[in-house]
PDB file of C-alpha atoms in Angstrom:
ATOM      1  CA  UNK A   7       3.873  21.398 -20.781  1.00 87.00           C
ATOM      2  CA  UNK A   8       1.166  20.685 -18.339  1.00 93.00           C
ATOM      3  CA  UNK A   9      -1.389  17.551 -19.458  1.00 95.00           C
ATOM      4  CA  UNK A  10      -3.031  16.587 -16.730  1.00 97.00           C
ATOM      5  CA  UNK A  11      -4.499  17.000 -13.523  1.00 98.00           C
ATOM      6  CA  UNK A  12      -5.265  14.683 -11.056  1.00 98.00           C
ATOM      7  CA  UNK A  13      -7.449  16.002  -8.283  1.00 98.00           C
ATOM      8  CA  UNK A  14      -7.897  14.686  -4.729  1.00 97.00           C
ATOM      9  CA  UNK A  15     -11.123  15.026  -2.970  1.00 95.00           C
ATOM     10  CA  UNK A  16     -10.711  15.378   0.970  1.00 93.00           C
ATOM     11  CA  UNK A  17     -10.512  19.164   2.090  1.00 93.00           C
ATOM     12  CA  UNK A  18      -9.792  19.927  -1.733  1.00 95.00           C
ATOM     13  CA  UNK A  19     -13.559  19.187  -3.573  1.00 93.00           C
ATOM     14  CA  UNK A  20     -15.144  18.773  -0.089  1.00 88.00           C
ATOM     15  CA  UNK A  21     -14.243  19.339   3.011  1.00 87.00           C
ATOM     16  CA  UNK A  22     -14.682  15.910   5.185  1.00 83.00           C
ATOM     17  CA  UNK A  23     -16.108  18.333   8.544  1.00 80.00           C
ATOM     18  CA  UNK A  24     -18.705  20.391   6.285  1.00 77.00           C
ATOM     19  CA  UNK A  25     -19.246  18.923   3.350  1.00 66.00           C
ATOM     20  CA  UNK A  26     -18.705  20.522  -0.084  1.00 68.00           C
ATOM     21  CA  UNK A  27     -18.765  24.968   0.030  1.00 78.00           C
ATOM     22  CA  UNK A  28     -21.305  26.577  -2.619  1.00 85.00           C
ATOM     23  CA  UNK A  29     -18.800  29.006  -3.407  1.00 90.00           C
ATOM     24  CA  UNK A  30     -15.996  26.976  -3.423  1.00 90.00           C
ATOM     25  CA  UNK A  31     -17.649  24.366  -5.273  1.00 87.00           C
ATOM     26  CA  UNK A  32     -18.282  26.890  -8.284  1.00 92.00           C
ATOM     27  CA  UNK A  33     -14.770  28.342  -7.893  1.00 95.00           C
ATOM     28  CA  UNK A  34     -13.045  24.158  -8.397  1.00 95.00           C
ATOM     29  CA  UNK A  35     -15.882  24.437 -11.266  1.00 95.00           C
ATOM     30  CA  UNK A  36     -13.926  27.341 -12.920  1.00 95.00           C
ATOM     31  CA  UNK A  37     -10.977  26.233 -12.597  1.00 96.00           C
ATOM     32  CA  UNK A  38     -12.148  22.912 -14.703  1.00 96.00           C
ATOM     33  CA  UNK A  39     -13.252  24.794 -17.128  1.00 96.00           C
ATOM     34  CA  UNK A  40     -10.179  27.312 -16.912  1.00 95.00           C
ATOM     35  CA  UNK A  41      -7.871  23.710 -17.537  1.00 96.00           C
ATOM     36  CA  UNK A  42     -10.959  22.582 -20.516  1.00 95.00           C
ATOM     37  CA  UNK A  43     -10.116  25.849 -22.389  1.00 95.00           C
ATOM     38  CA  UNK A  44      -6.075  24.868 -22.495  1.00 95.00           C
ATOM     39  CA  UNK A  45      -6.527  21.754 -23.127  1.00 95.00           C
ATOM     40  CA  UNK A  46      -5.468  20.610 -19.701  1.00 96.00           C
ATOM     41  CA  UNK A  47      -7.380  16.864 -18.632  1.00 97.00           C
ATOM     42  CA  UNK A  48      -8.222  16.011 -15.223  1.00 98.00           C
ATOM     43  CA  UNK A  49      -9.551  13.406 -13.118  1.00 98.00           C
ATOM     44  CA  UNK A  50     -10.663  13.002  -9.654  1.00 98.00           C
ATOM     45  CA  UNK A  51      -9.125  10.434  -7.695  1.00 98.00           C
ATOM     46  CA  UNK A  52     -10.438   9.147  -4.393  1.00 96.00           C
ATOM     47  CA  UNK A  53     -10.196   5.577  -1.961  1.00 94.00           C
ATOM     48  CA  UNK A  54     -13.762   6.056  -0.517  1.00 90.00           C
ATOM     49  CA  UNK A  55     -17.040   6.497  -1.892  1.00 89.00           C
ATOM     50  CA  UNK A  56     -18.336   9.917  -1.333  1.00 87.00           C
ATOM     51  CA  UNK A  57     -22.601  11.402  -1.137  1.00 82.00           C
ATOM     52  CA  UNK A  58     -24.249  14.368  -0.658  1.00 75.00           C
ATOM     53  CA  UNK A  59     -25.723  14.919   2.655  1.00 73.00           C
ATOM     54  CA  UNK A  60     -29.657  15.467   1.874  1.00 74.00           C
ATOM     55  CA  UNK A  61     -29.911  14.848  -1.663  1.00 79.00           C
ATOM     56  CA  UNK A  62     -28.304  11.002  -1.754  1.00 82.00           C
ATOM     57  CA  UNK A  63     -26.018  12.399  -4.805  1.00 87.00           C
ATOM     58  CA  UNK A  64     -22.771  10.733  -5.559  1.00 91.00           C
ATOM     59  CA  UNK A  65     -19.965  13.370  -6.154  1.00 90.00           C
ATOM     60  CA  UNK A  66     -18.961  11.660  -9.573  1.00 93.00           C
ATOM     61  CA  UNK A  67     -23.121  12.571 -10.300  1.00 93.00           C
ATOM     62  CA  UNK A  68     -22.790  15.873  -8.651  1.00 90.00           C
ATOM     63  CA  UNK A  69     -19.279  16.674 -10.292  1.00 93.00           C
ATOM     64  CA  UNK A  70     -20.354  15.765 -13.947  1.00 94.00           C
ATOM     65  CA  UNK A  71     -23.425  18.149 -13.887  1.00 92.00           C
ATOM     66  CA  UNK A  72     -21.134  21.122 -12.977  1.00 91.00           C
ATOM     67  CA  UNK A  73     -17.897  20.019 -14.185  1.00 93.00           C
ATOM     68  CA  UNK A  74     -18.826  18.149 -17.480  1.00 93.00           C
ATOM     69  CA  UNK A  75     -17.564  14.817 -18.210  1.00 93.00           C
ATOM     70  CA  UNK A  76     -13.684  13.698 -17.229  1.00 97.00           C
ATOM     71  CA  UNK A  77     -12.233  10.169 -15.098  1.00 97.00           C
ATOM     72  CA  UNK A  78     -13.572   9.782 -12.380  1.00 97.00           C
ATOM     73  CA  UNK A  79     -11.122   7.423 -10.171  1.00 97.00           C
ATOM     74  CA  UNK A  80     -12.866   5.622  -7.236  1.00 96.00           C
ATOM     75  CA  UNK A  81     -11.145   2.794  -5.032  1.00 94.00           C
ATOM     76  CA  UNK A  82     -14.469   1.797  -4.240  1.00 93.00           C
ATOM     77  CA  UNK A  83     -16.061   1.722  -7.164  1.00 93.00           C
ATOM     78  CA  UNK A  84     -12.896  -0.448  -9.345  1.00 96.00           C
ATOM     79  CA  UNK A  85     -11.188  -2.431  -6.648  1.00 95.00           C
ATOM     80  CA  UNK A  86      -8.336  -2.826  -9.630  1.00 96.00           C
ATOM     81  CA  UNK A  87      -7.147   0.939  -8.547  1.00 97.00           C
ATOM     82  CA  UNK A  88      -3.991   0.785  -6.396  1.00 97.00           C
ATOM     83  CA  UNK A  89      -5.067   2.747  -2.801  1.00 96.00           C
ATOM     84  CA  UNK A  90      -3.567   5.773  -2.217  1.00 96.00           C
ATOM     85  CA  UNK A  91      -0.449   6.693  -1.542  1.00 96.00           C
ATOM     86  CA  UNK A  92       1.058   4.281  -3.268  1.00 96.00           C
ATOM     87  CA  UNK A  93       2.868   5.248  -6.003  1.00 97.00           C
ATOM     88  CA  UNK A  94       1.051   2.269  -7.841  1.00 97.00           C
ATOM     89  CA  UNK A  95      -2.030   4.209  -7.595  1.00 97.00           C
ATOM     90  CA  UNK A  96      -0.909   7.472  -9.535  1.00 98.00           C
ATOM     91  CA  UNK A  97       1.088   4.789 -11.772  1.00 98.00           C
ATOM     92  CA  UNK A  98      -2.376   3.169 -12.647  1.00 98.00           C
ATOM     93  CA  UNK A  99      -3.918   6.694 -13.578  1.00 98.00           C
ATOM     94  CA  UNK A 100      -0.866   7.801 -15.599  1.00 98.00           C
ATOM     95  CA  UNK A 101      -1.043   4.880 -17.857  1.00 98.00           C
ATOM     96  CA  UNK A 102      -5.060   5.025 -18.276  1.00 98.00           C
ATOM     97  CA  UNK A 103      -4.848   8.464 -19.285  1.00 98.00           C
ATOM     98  CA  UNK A 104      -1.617   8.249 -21.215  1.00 98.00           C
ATOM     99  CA  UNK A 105       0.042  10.688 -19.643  1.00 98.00           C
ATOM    100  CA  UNK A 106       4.142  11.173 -18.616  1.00 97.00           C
ATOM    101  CA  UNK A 107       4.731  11.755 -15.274  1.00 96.00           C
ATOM    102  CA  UNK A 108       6.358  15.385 -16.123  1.00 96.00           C
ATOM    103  CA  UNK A 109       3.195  16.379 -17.516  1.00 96.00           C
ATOM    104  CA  UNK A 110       1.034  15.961 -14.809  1.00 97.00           C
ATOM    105  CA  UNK A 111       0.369  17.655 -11.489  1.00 97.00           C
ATOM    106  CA  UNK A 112      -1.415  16.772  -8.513  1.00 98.00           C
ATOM    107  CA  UNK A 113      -3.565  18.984  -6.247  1.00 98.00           C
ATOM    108  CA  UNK A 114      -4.607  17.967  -3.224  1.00 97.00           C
ATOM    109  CA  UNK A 115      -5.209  19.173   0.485  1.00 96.00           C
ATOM    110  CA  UNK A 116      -4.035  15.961   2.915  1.00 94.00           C
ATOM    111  CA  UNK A 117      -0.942  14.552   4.395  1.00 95.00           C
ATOM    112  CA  UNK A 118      -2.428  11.015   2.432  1.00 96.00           C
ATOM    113  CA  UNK A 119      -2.285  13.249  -0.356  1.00 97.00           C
ATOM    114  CA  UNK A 120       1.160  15.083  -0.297  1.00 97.00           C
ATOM    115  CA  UNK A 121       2.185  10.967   0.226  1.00 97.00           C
ATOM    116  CA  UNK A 122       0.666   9.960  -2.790  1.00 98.00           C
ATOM    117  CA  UNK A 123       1.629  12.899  -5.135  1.00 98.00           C
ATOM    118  CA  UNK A 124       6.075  12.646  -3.867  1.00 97.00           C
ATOM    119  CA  UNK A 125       5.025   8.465  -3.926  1.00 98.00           C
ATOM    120  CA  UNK A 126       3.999   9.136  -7.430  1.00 98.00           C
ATOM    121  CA  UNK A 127       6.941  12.052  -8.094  1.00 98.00           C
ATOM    122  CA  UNK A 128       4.247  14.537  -9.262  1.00 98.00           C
ATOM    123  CA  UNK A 129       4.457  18.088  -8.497  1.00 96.00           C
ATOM    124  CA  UNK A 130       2.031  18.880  -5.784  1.00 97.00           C
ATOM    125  CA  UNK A 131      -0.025  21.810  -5.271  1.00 97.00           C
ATOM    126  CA  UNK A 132      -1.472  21.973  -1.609  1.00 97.00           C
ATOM    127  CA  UNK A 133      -5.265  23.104  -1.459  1.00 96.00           C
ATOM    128  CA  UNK A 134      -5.953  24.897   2.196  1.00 95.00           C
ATOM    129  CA  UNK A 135      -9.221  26.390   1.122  1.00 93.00           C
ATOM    130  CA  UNK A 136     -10.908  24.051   3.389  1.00 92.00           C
ATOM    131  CA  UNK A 137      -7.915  23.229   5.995  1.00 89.00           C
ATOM    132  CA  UNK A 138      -4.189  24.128   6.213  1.00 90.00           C
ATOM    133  CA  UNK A 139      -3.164  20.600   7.566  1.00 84.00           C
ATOM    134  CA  UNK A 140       0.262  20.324   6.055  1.00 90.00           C
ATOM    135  CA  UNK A 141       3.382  22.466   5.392  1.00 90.00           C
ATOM    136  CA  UNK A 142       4.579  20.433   2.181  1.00 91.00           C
ATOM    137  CA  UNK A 143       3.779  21.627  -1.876  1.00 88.00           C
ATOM    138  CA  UNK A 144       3.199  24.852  -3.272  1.00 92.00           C
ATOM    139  CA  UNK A 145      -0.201  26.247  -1.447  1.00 95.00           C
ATOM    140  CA  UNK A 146      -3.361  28.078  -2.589  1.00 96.00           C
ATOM    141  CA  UNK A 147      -5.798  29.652  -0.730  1.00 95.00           C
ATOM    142  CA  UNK A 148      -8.674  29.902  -3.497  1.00 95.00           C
ATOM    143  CA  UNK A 149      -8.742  28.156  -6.662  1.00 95.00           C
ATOM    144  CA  UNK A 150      -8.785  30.909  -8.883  1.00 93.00           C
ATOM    145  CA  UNK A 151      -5.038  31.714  -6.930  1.00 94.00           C
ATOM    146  CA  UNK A 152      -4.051  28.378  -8.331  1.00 94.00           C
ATOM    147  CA  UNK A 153      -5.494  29.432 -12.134  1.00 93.00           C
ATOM    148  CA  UNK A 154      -2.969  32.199 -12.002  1.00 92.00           C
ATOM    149  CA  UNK A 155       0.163  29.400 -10.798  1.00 93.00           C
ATOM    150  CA  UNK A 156      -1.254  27.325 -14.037  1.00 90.00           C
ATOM    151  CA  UNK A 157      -1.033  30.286 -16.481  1.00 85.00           C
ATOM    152  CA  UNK A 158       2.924  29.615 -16.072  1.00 79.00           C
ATOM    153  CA  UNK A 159       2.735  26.192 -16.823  1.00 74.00           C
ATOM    154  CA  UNK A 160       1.464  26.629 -20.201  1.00 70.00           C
TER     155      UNK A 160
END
């Protein structure tokens, strides 16, 4: 039964040539409140510190007004996390959230990303929305496509 998510943030929260999509930025905000209503938890985990062009947001401050509370994982921020794609650094986030490693999936749109999920042995679920860099994981085009893959995981 699914637990947990653990989401990346290049090309997967925010694309790193244009910044974060309106539309897609509502859609990832569905689909946290899609995994709230089954009792899923997630976290964002990222190496670099990311802000808003124009408004001098973080996107932990940005995130928690449209997403709600949840872990917010940040490199930067708590030099103690392991960098990505070790397999240290999903280790570190499965034992602060108390979660088993079968329980827990990993979505995320980079090749540092696929490393760090099959590093980690976590199922990973390839977010093109933004970019189609990588043949590896299962992929979604839209978030609401990867809702539907999560109903069966349930």
């Amino acid at each position: 039964m699914l637990k947990g998510v653990i989401f990346s943030v290049e090309d997967t929260i925010v694309s790193i040539n244009n910044g974060p999509s309106e539309e897609l930025f509502n859609e990832l905000a569905r689909l946290s409140q899609f995994l709230r209503g089954k009792n899923v938890e997630f976290v964002v985990f990222t190496n670099r510190h990311w802000t808003e062009a124009g408004t001098g947001k973080t996107l932990q401050e940005r995130l928690f007004e449209s997403w709600g509370g949840f872990k917010y994982f940040s490199k930067v921020q708590n030099p103690e996390i392991p960098a990505k794609p070790s397999s240290s650094a999903t280790e570190y986030i499965l034992k602060e959230m108390g979660w088993k490693r079968e329980e827990v999936i990993y979505i995320g749109a980079s090749e540092n990303d696929m490393r760090t999920a099959v590093n980690g042995k976590l199922l990973f679920l390839r977010a093109k929305w933004y970019s189609d860099n990588i043949d590896y994981g299962f992929s979604f085009s839209k978030p609401k496509e990867m809702a539907k893959f999560l109903m069966f995981l349930f």
